[in-house]
XYZ file of C-alpha atoms in Angstrom:
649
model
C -62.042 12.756 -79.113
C -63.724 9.333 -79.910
C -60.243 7.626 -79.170
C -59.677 9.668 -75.998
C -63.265 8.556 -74.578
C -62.260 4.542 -75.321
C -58.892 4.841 -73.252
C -60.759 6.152 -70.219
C -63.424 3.239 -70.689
C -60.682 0.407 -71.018
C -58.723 2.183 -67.792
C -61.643 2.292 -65.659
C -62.702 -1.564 -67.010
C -59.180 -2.167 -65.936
C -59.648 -0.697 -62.653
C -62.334 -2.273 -61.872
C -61.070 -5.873 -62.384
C -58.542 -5.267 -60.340
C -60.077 -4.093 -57.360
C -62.420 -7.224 -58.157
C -59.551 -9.381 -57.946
C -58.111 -7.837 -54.626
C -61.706 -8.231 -53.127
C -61.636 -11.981 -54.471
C -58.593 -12.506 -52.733
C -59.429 -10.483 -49.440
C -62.547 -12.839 -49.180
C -60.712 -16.167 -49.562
C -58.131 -15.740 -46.527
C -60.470 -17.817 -44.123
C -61.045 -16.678 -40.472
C -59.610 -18.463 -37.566
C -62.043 -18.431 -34.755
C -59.937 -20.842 -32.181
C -56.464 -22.491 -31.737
C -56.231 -25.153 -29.632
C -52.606 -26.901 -28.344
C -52.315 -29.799 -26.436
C -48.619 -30.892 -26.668
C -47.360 -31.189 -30.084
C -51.209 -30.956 -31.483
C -52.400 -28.278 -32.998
C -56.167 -27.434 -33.735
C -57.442 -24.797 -35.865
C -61.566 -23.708 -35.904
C -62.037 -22.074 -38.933
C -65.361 -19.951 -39.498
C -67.553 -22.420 -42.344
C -66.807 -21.240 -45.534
C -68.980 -23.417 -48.305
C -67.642 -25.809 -50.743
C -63.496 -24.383 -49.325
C -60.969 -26.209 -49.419
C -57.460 -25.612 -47.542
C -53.790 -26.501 -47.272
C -52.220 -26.138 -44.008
C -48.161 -26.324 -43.717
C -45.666 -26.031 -40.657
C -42.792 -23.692 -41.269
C -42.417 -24.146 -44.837
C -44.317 -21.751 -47.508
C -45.755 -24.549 -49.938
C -45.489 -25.005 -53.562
C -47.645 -27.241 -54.476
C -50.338 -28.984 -53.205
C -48.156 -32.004 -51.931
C -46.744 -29.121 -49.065
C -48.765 -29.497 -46.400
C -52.452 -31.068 -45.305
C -55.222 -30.768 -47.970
C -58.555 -30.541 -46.477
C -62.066 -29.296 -46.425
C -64.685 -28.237 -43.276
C -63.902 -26.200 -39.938
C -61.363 -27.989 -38.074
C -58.090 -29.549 -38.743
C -55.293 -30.881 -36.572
C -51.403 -31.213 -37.308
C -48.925 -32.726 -35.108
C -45.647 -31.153 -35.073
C -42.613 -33.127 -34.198
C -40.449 -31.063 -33.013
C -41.678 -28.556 -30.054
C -40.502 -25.890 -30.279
C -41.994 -22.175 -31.973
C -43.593 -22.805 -35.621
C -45.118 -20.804 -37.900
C -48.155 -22.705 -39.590
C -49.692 -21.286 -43.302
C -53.172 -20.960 -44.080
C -54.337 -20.995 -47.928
C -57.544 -21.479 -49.296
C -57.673 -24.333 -52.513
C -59.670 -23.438 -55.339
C -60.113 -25.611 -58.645
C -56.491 -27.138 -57.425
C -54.753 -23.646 -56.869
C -53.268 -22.073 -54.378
C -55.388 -19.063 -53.823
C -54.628 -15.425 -52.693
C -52.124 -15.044 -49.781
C -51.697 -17.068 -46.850
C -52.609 -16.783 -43.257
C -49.910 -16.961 -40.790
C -49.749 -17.723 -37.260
C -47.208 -18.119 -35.159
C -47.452 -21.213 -32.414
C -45.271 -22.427 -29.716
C -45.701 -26.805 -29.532
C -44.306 -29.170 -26.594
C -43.412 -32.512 -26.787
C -46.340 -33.759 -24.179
C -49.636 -32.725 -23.311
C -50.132 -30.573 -20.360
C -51.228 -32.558 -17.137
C -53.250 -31.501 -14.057
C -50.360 -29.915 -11.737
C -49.844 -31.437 -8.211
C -52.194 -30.403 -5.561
C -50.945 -29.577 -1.739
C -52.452 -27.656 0.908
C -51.827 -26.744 4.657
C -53.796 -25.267 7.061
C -52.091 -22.913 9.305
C -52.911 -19.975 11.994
C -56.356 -20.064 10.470
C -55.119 -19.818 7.214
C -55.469 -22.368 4.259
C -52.189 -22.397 1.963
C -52.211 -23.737 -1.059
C -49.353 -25.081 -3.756
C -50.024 -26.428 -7.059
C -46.752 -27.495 -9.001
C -45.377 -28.747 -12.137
C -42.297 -30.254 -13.519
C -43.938 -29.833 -17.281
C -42.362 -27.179 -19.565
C -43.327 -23.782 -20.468
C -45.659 -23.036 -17.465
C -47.237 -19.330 -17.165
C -49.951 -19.547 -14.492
C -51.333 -21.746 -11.682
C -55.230 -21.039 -11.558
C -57.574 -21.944 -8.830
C -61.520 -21.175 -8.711
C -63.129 -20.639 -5.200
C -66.812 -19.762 -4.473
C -67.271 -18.891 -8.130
C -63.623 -16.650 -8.185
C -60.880 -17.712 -10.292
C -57.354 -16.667 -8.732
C -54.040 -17.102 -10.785
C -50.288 -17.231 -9.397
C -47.185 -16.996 -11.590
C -45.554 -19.377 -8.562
C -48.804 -21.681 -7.712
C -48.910 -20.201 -4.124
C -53.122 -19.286 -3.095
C -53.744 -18.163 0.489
C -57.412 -17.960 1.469
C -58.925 -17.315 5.199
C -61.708 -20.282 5.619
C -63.705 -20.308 8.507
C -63.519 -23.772 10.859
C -65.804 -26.075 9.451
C -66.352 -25.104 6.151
C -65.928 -27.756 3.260
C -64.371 -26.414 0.035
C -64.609 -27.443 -3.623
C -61.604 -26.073 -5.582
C -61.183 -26.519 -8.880
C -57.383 -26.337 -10.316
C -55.495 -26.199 -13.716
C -52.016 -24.894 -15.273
C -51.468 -23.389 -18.103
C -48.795 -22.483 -21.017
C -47.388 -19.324 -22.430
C -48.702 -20.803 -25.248
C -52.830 -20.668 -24.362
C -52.746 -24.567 -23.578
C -54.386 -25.537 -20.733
C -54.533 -28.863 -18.755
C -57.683 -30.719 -17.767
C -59.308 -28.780 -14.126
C -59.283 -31.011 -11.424
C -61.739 -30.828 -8.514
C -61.189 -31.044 -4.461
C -63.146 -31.001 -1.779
C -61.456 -30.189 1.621
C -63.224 -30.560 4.703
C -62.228 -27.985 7.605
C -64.308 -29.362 10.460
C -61.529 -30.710 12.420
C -59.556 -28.890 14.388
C -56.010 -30.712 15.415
C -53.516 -30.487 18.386
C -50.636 -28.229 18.087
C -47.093 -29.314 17.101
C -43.738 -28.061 18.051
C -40.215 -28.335 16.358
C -37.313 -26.933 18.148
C -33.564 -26.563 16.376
C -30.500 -27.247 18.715
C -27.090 -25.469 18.415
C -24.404 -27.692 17.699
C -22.859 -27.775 20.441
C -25.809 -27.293 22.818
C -24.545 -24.567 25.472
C -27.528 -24.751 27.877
C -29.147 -21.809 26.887
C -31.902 -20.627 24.773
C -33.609 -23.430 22.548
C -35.252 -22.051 18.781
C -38.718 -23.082 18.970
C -41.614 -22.936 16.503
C -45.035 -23.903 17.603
C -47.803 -24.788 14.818
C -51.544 -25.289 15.018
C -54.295 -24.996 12.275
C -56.566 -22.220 13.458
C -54.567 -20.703 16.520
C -52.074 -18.103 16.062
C -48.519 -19.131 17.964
C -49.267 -16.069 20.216
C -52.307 -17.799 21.755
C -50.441 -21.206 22.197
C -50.160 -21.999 25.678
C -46.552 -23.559 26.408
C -45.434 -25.434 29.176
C -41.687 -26.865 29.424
C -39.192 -27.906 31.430
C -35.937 -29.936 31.410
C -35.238 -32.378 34.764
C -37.801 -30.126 35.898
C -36.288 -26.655 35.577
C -38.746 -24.574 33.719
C -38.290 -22.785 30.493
C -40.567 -19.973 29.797
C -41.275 -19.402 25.493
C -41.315 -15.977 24.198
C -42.695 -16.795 20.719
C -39.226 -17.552 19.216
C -37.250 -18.868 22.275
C -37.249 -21.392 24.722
C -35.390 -19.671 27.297
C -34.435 -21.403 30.994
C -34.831 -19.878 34.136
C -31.234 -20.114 34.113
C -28.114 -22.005 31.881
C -28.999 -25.715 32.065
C -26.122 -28.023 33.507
C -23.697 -29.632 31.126
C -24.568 -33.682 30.690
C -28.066 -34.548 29.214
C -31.198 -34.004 29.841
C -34.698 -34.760 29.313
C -36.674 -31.306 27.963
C -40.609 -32.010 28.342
C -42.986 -29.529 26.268
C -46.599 -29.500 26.537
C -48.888 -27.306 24.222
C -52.584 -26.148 24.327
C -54.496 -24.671 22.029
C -57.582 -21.862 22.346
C -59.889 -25.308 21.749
C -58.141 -27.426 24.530
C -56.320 -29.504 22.886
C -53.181 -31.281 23.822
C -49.926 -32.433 22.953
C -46.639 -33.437 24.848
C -43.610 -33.478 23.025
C -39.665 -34.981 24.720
C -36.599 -34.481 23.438
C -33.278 -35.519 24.172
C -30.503 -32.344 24.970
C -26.902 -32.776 26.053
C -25.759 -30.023 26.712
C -21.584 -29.229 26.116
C -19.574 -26.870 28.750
C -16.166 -28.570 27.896
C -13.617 -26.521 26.085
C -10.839 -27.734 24.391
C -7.524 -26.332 25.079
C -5.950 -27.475 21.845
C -6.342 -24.427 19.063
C -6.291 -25.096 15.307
C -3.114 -23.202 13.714
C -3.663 -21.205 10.597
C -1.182 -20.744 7.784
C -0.727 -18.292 4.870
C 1.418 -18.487 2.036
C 1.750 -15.611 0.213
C 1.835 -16.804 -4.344
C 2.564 -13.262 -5.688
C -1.037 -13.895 -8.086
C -2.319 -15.653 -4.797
C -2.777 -16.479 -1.784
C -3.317 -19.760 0.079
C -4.809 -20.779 3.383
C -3.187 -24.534 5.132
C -4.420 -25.195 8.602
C -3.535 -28.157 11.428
C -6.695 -29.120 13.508
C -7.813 -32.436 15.466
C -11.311 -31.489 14.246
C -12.031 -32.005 10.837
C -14.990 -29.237 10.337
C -14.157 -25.425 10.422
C -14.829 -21.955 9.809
C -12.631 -19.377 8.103
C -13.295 -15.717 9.122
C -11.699 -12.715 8.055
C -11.896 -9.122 9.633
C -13.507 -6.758 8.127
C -15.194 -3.599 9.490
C -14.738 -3.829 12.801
C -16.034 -7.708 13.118
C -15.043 -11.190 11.990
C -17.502 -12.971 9.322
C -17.524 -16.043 8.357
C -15.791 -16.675 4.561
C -16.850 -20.169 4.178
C -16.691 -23.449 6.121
C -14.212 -26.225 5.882
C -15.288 -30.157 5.923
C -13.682 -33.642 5.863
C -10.015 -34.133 4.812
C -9.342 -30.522 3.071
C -6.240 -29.160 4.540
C -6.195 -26.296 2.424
C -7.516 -23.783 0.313
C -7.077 -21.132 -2.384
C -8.235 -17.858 -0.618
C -10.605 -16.090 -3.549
C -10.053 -12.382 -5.042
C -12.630 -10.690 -3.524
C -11.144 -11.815 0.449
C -7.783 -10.065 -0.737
C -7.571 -5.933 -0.072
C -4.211 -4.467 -0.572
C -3.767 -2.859 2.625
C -3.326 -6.511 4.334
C -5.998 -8.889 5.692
C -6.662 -10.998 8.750
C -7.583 -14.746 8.842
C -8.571 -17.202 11.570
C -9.878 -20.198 11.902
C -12.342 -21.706 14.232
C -13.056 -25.708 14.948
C -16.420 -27.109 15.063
C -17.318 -30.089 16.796
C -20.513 -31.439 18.670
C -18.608 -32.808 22.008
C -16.321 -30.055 22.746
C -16.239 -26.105 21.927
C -13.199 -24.391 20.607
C -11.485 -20.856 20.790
C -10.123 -19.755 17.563
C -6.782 -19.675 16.384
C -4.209 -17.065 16.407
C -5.192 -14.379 13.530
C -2.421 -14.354 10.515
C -2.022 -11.096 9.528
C -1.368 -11.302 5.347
C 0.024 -8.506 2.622
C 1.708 -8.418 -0.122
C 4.789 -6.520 0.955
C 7.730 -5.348 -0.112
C 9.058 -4.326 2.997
C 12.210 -2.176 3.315
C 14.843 -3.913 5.668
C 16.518 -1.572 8.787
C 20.124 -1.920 8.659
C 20.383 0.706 11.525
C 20.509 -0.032 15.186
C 18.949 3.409 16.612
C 15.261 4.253 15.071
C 14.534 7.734 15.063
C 11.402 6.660 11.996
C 9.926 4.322 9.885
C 9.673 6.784 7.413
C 6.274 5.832 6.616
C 7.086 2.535 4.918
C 6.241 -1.069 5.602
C 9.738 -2.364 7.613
C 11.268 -5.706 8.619
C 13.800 -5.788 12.121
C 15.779 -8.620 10.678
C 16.204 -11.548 12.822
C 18.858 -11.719 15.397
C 19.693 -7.934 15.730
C 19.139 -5.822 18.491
C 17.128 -2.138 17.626
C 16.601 0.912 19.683
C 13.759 3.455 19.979
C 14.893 6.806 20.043
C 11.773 9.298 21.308
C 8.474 8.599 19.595
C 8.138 5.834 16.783
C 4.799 5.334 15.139
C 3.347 2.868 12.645
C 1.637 4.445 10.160
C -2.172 3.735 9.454
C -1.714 1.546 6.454
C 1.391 0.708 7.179
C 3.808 -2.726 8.770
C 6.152 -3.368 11.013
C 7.364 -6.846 11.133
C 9.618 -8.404 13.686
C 11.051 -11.803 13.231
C 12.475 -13.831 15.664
C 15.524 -13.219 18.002
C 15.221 -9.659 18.035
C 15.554 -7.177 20.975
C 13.890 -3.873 21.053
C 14.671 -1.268 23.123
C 13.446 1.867 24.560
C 15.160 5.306 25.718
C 14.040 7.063 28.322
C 10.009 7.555 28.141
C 10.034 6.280 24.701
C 6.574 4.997 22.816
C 5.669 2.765 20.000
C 2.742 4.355 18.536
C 0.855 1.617 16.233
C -1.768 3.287 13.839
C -1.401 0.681 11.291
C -0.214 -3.413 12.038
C 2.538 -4.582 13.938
C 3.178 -8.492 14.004
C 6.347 -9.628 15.976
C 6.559 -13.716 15.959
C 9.004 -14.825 18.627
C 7.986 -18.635 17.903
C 11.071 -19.602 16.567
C 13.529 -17.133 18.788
C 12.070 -15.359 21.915
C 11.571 -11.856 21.441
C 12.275 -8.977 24.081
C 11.042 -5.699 24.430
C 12.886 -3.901 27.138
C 12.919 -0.573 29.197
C 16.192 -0.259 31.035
C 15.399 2.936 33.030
C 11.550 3.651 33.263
C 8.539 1.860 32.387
C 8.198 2.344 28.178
C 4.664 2.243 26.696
C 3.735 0.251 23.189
C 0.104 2.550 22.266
C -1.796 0.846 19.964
C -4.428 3.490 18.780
C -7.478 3.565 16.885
C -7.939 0.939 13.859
C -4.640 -0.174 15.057
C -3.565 -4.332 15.141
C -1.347 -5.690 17.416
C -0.034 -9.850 17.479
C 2.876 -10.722 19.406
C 4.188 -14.417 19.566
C 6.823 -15.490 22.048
C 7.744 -11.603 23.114
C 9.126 -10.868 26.738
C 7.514 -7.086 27.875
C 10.295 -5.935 30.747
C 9.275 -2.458 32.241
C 6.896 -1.956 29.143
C 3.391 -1.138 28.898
C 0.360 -2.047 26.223
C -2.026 0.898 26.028
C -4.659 -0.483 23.397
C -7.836 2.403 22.778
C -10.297 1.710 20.315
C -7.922 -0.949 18.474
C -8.738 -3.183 16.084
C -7.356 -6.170 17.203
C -4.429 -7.260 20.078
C -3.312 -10.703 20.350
C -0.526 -11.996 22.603
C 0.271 -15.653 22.571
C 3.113 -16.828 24.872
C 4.050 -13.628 26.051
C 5.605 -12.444 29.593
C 4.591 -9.096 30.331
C 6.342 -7.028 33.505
C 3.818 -3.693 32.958
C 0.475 -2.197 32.666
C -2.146 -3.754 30.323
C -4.766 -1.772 29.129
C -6.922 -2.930 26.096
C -10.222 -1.181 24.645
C -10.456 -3.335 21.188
C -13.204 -5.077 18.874
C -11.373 -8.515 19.290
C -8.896 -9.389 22.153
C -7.065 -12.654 22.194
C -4.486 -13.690 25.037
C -3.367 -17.357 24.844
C -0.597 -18.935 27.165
C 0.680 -15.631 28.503
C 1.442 -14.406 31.799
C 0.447 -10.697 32.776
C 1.895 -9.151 35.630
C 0.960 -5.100 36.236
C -2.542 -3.190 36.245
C -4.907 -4.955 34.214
C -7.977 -3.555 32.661
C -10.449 -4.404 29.818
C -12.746 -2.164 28.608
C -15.177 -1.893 25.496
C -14.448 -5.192 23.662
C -16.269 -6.707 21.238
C -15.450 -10.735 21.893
C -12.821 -11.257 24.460
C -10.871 -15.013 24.756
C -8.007 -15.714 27.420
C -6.648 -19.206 26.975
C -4.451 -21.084 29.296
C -3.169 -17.650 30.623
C -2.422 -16.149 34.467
C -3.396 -12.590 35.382
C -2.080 -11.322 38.558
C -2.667 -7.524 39.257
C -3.901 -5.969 42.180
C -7.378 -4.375 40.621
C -8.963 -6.561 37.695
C -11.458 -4.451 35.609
C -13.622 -6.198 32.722
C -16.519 -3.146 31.406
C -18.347 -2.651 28.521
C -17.680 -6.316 27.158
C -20.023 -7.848 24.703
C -18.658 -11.297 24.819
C -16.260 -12.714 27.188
C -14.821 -16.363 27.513
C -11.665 -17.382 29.557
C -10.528 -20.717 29.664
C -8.230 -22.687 31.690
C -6.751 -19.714 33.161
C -5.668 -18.465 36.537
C -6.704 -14.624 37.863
C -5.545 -13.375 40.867
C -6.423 -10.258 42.031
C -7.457 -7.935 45.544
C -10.835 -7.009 43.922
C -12.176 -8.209 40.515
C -15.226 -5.540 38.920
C -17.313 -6.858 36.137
C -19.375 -3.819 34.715
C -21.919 -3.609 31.965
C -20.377 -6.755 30.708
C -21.102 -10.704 29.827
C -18.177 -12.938 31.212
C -17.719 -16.944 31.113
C -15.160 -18.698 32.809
C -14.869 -22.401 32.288
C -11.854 -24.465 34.367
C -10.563 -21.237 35.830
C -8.742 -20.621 38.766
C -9.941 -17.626 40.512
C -8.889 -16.178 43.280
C -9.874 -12.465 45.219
C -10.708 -11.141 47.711
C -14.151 -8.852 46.247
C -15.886 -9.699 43.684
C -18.325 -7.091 42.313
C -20.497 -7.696 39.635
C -22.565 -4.974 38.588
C -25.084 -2.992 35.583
C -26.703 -5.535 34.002
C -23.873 -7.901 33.983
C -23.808 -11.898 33.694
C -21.048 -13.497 34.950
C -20.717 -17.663 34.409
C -18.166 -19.726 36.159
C -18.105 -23.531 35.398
C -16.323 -26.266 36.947
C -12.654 -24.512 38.265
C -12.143 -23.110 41.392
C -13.572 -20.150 43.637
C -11.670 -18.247 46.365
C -13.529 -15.179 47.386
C -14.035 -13.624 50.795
C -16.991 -11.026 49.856
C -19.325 -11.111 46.541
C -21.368 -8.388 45.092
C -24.595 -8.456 42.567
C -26.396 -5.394 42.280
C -28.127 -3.183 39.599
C -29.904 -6.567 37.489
C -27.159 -8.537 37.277
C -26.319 -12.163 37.351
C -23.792 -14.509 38.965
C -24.164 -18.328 37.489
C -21.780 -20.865 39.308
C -21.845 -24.731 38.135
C -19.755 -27.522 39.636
C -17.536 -25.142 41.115
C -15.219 -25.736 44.001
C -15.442 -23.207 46.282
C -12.378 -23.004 48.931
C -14.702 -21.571 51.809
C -18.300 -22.949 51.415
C -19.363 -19.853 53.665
C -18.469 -17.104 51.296
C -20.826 -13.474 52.037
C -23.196 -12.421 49.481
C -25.169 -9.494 48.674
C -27.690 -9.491 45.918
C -29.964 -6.157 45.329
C -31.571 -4.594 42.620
C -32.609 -7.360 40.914
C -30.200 -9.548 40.665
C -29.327 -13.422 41.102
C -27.112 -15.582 42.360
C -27.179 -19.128 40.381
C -25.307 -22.035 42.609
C -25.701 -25.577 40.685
C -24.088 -28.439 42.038
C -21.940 -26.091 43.543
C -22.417 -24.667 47.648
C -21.789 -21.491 48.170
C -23.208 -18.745 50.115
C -24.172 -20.397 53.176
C -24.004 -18.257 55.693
C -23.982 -13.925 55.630
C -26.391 -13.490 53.025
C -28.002 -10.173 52.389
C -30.940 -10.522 49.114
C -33.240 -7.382 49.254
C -37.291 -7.843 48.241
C -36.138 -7.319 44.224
C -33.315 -10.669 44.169
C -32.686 -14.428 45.100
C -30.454 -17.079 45.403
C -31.387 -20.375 43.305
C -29.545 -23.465 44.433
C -29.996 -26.669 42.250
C -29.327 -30.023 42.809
C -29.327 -32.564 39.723
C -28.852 -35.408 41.362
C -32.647 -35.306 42.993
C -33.497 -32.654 40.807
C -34.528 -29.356 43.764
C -34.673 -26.147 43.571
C -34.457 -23.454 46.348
C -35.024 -20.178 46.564
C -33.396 -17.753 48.917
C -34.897 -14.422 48.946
């Protein structure tokens, strides 16, 4: 029993040292009551601990006292070398031991000390912006203090609303995802004056002679209460807060635009720039090739201009794919422009002194296309198909082109119809005559090719004899250097006719962007409705009456010729330079007739304008005599040469 009662007493003794011990080395981890980093220094406060000593090491667990930096009091400093993260170890020294176990913390050290960042401001519709910024690494916050509040931005961007007059102090620092922090800088901005408004204005390249980007600028006005006054040679422009838009298309050649701005407190500032503005259109058209690789595909192009876009169709529209510059004459076309039904590709030239139609659309797939051997087609059979060069081919009944689906005709073919027969097109047919005429030829009626919806239609060099295009809701339609003896009707999202000749009924209808190039139209009734974007070039129309409806319509160099010309529902029809013959013209229902160096064959041509509409004559005459302009419309004629402007209402 005695024995039993002395084991218990040792065990508890034992127990009781130990805990002592544990205590002992609880008490001598030492308490770190600040850090402090400024670049590769590091600072440690340590809460006073009597007669302690320390060792401090970087990244390495010591063993000995040679590890690290002995020392004794609150603070110590180490500079480590390389920034980066660290880990730094904390032990307390007693009688030349390392004692208990060490404190650990885990730092993050750059190679400088952080600096002040760079101050900025603006003052802009009555609001003061302002950017601090830093080159230095490892930046978490920008920090600003205002009127006693302290605002921080991940970016350095601070907005405040002064009031004019005021004079600010702001204080300003930067800090580290670290804790460091850079000295606070002080500024004192003083809001008292108020400044003239400025204006900067961004011309298209080429300059058309219509609306001009503006942005106006003051330091306590909003743009909305900016009063703007321009003009150009004295034609006014009137701003709508993003535009400056003339009271009708300034004339090509330069010009002199004049803008004066006034602010709510009266102040003043003119501005002049220089415009030229571009009508000319070349009638030389880049040519686009594609060359087909098997893994790819490659786009070469011929151009006198050394700038260009590439555009592919897609959805209904063409988008730019990227633009071409300097000597490059070709390109690798990437993965993601490649589909496996086919694509289409065009190119467009850029240049400041003249404007340029794009170039005939290549139509691209890889193909393995199954080659007719059979003079009478009853099918395609749903496959993509070649008509080998040379051979003639007949079209028994209805054919169609499958959506999805080719037809390719190279050159030197002839097609013909039987009685009544149709092409239907639901998918892409590309016949390229350039190297061997083409003919497409009805012997006993008139034969019809129907291009239906989604479809695409390019024909090159083809002769039409007694055959009709019926395009509704196609995709695309190009003829270049094509005869056509027949009806032409085309509803499309892109139309282009270059160097063709189109005898028959002609009418356009619900197109996108419409270009005629070079071409004659001669047709009895000419229709052009629901057009979005129109622009014919160098071309000759002839027709008894010519209606533009619900459409936007530029002619430039044209030769027109009619006898009524109606112009109607919020239509805009521009003809510069070219020639006019017309015996009776028509503007009704807010619509707009803009003529510009213009020679007119009979200087005493009729006009009615009603319903808000205009007639535009510059440096052109025209409507001198017979003129009919209800209360609601007017005739404009300007002069450049001494600069006047008269109204006829």
């Amino acid at each position: 029993m005695k024995e039993k009662n002395v084991i218990i007493i040792i065990t508890v003794f034992t127990i009781l040292l130990v805990l002592t011990a544990c205590n002992n080395k609880v008490s001598s981890i030492p308490e770190i009551l600040n850090v402090i980093i400024e670049g590769s220094n590091v600072s440690l406060e340590l809460k006073q601990v009597e007669k302690s000593e320390f060792l401090l090491s970087v990244d390495t667990l010591p063993e000995s006292l040679s590890d690290g930096i002995r020392f004794s009091g609150s603070m110590v400093t180490v500079k480590v070398t390389e920034p980066g993260t660290h880990t730094l170890y904390l032990y307390v020294v007693k009688r030349g031991k390392l004692i208990g176990t060490p404190k650990t913390l885990v730092v993050e050290t750059y190679e400088n000390r952080l600096l002040p960042p760079e101050f900025n401001y603006s003052l802009l519709y009555g609001k003061l912006r302002v950017q601090l910024s830093s080159r230095q690494l490892g930046i978490e916050s920008y920090v600003v203090e205002l009127n006693g509040v302290t605002y921080e931005s991940k970016y350095g961007t601070f907005e405040f609303t002064p009031v004019k007059g005021d004079k600010l102090e702001l204080g300003f620092y930067v800090q580290r995802t670290n804790g460091e922090k850079s000295d606070k800088k002080r500024v004192l901005l003083d809001l008292s004056e108020d400044t003239p408004p400025t204006v900067r204005i961004k011309l298209p390249s080429p300059y058309t002679g219509d609306r001009i980007p503006m942005v106006v600028f003051d330091d306590w006005d909003d743009s909305e209460d900016i009063k703007v006054e321009s003009n150009a040679d004295g034609l006014p422009l009137l701003f709508d807060g993003k535009y400056l838009i003339p009271l009708f298309t300034l004339p090509a050649g330069d010009h002199i635009l004049n803008i004066k701005v006034t602010d709510n407190g009266k102040n003043v500032s003119t501005t002049k720039f220089e415009i030229h503005v571009v009508k000319k259109f070349s009638t030389r058209v880049p040519t686009l090739y594609i060359e087909e690789g098997g893994a790819f595909r490659k786009a070469s192009w011929q151009s006198d201009v050394k700038e260009l876009e590439l555009e592919h169709f897609s959805q209904g529209l063409w988008r730019v794919l990227t633009r071409l510059k300097g000597e490059q004459r070709f390109m690798k076309i990437k993965k993601e422009w490649i589909s496996d039904g086919g694509d289409l590709y065009r190119i467009t030239a850029l240049a400041t002194d003249a404007r340029y139609l794009p170039s005939i659309p290549v139509f691209a797939k890889k193909e393995s296309v199954r080659r007719l051997t059979s003079e009478n087609i009853l099918s395609l059979y749903g496959d993509d198909v070649l008509f080998s060069a040379g051979n003639t081919y007949r079209f028994l009944g209805n054919v169609a082109v499958w959506e999805g689906k080719l037809l390719r005709v190279e050159p030197s073919v002839t097609c013909t119809f039987s009685r009544g027969g149709k092409l239907l097109v639901k998918g892409t047919m590309e016949v390229d005559g350039r190297k061997g005429r083409i003919s497409f030829t009805s012997h006993t009626a008139f034969s019809e090719i129907k291009v239906e919806r989604g479809g695409i239609f390019i024909a090159r060099g083809v002769d039409f004899k007694n055959v009709s295009i019926d395009a509704r809701d196609a995709a695309i339609i190009v003829l270049d250097d094509c005869n056509i003896q027949g009806n032409v009707k085309i509803s499309a999202s892109s139309v282009q006719i270059y160097n063709s000749t189109l005898r028959g009924e002609i009418s356009f209808d619900s197109i996108q962007e419409f270009y005629l190039l070079s071409s004659q139209l001669q047709t009895d009734s000419l229709n052009f409705s629901n057009i979005k974007k129109s622009t014919v070039v160098n071309s000759t129309l002839e027709a008894s009456e010519v209606t533009v409806q619900d459409s936007i319509v530029q002619f430039f160099d044209a030769m027109f010729k009619t006898q009524t010309m109606w112009i109607r529902s919020l239509s805009s029809v521009n003809l510069s330079f070219g020639n006019l013959s017309v015996s009776n013209i028509h503007v009704s229902n807010a619509s707009k007739l803009y003529l510009e160096g213009v020679e007119v064959s009979d200087n005493e041509v009729p006009a009615v304008v009603e319903s808000f509409s205009r007639i535009i004559v510059v440096n052109s005459e025209c409507c001198a005599l017979e003129t009919s302009v209800d209360d609601t419309s007017e005739i404009v004629i300007y002069n450049s040469g001494d600069r006047s402007v008269q109204r006829i209402r």
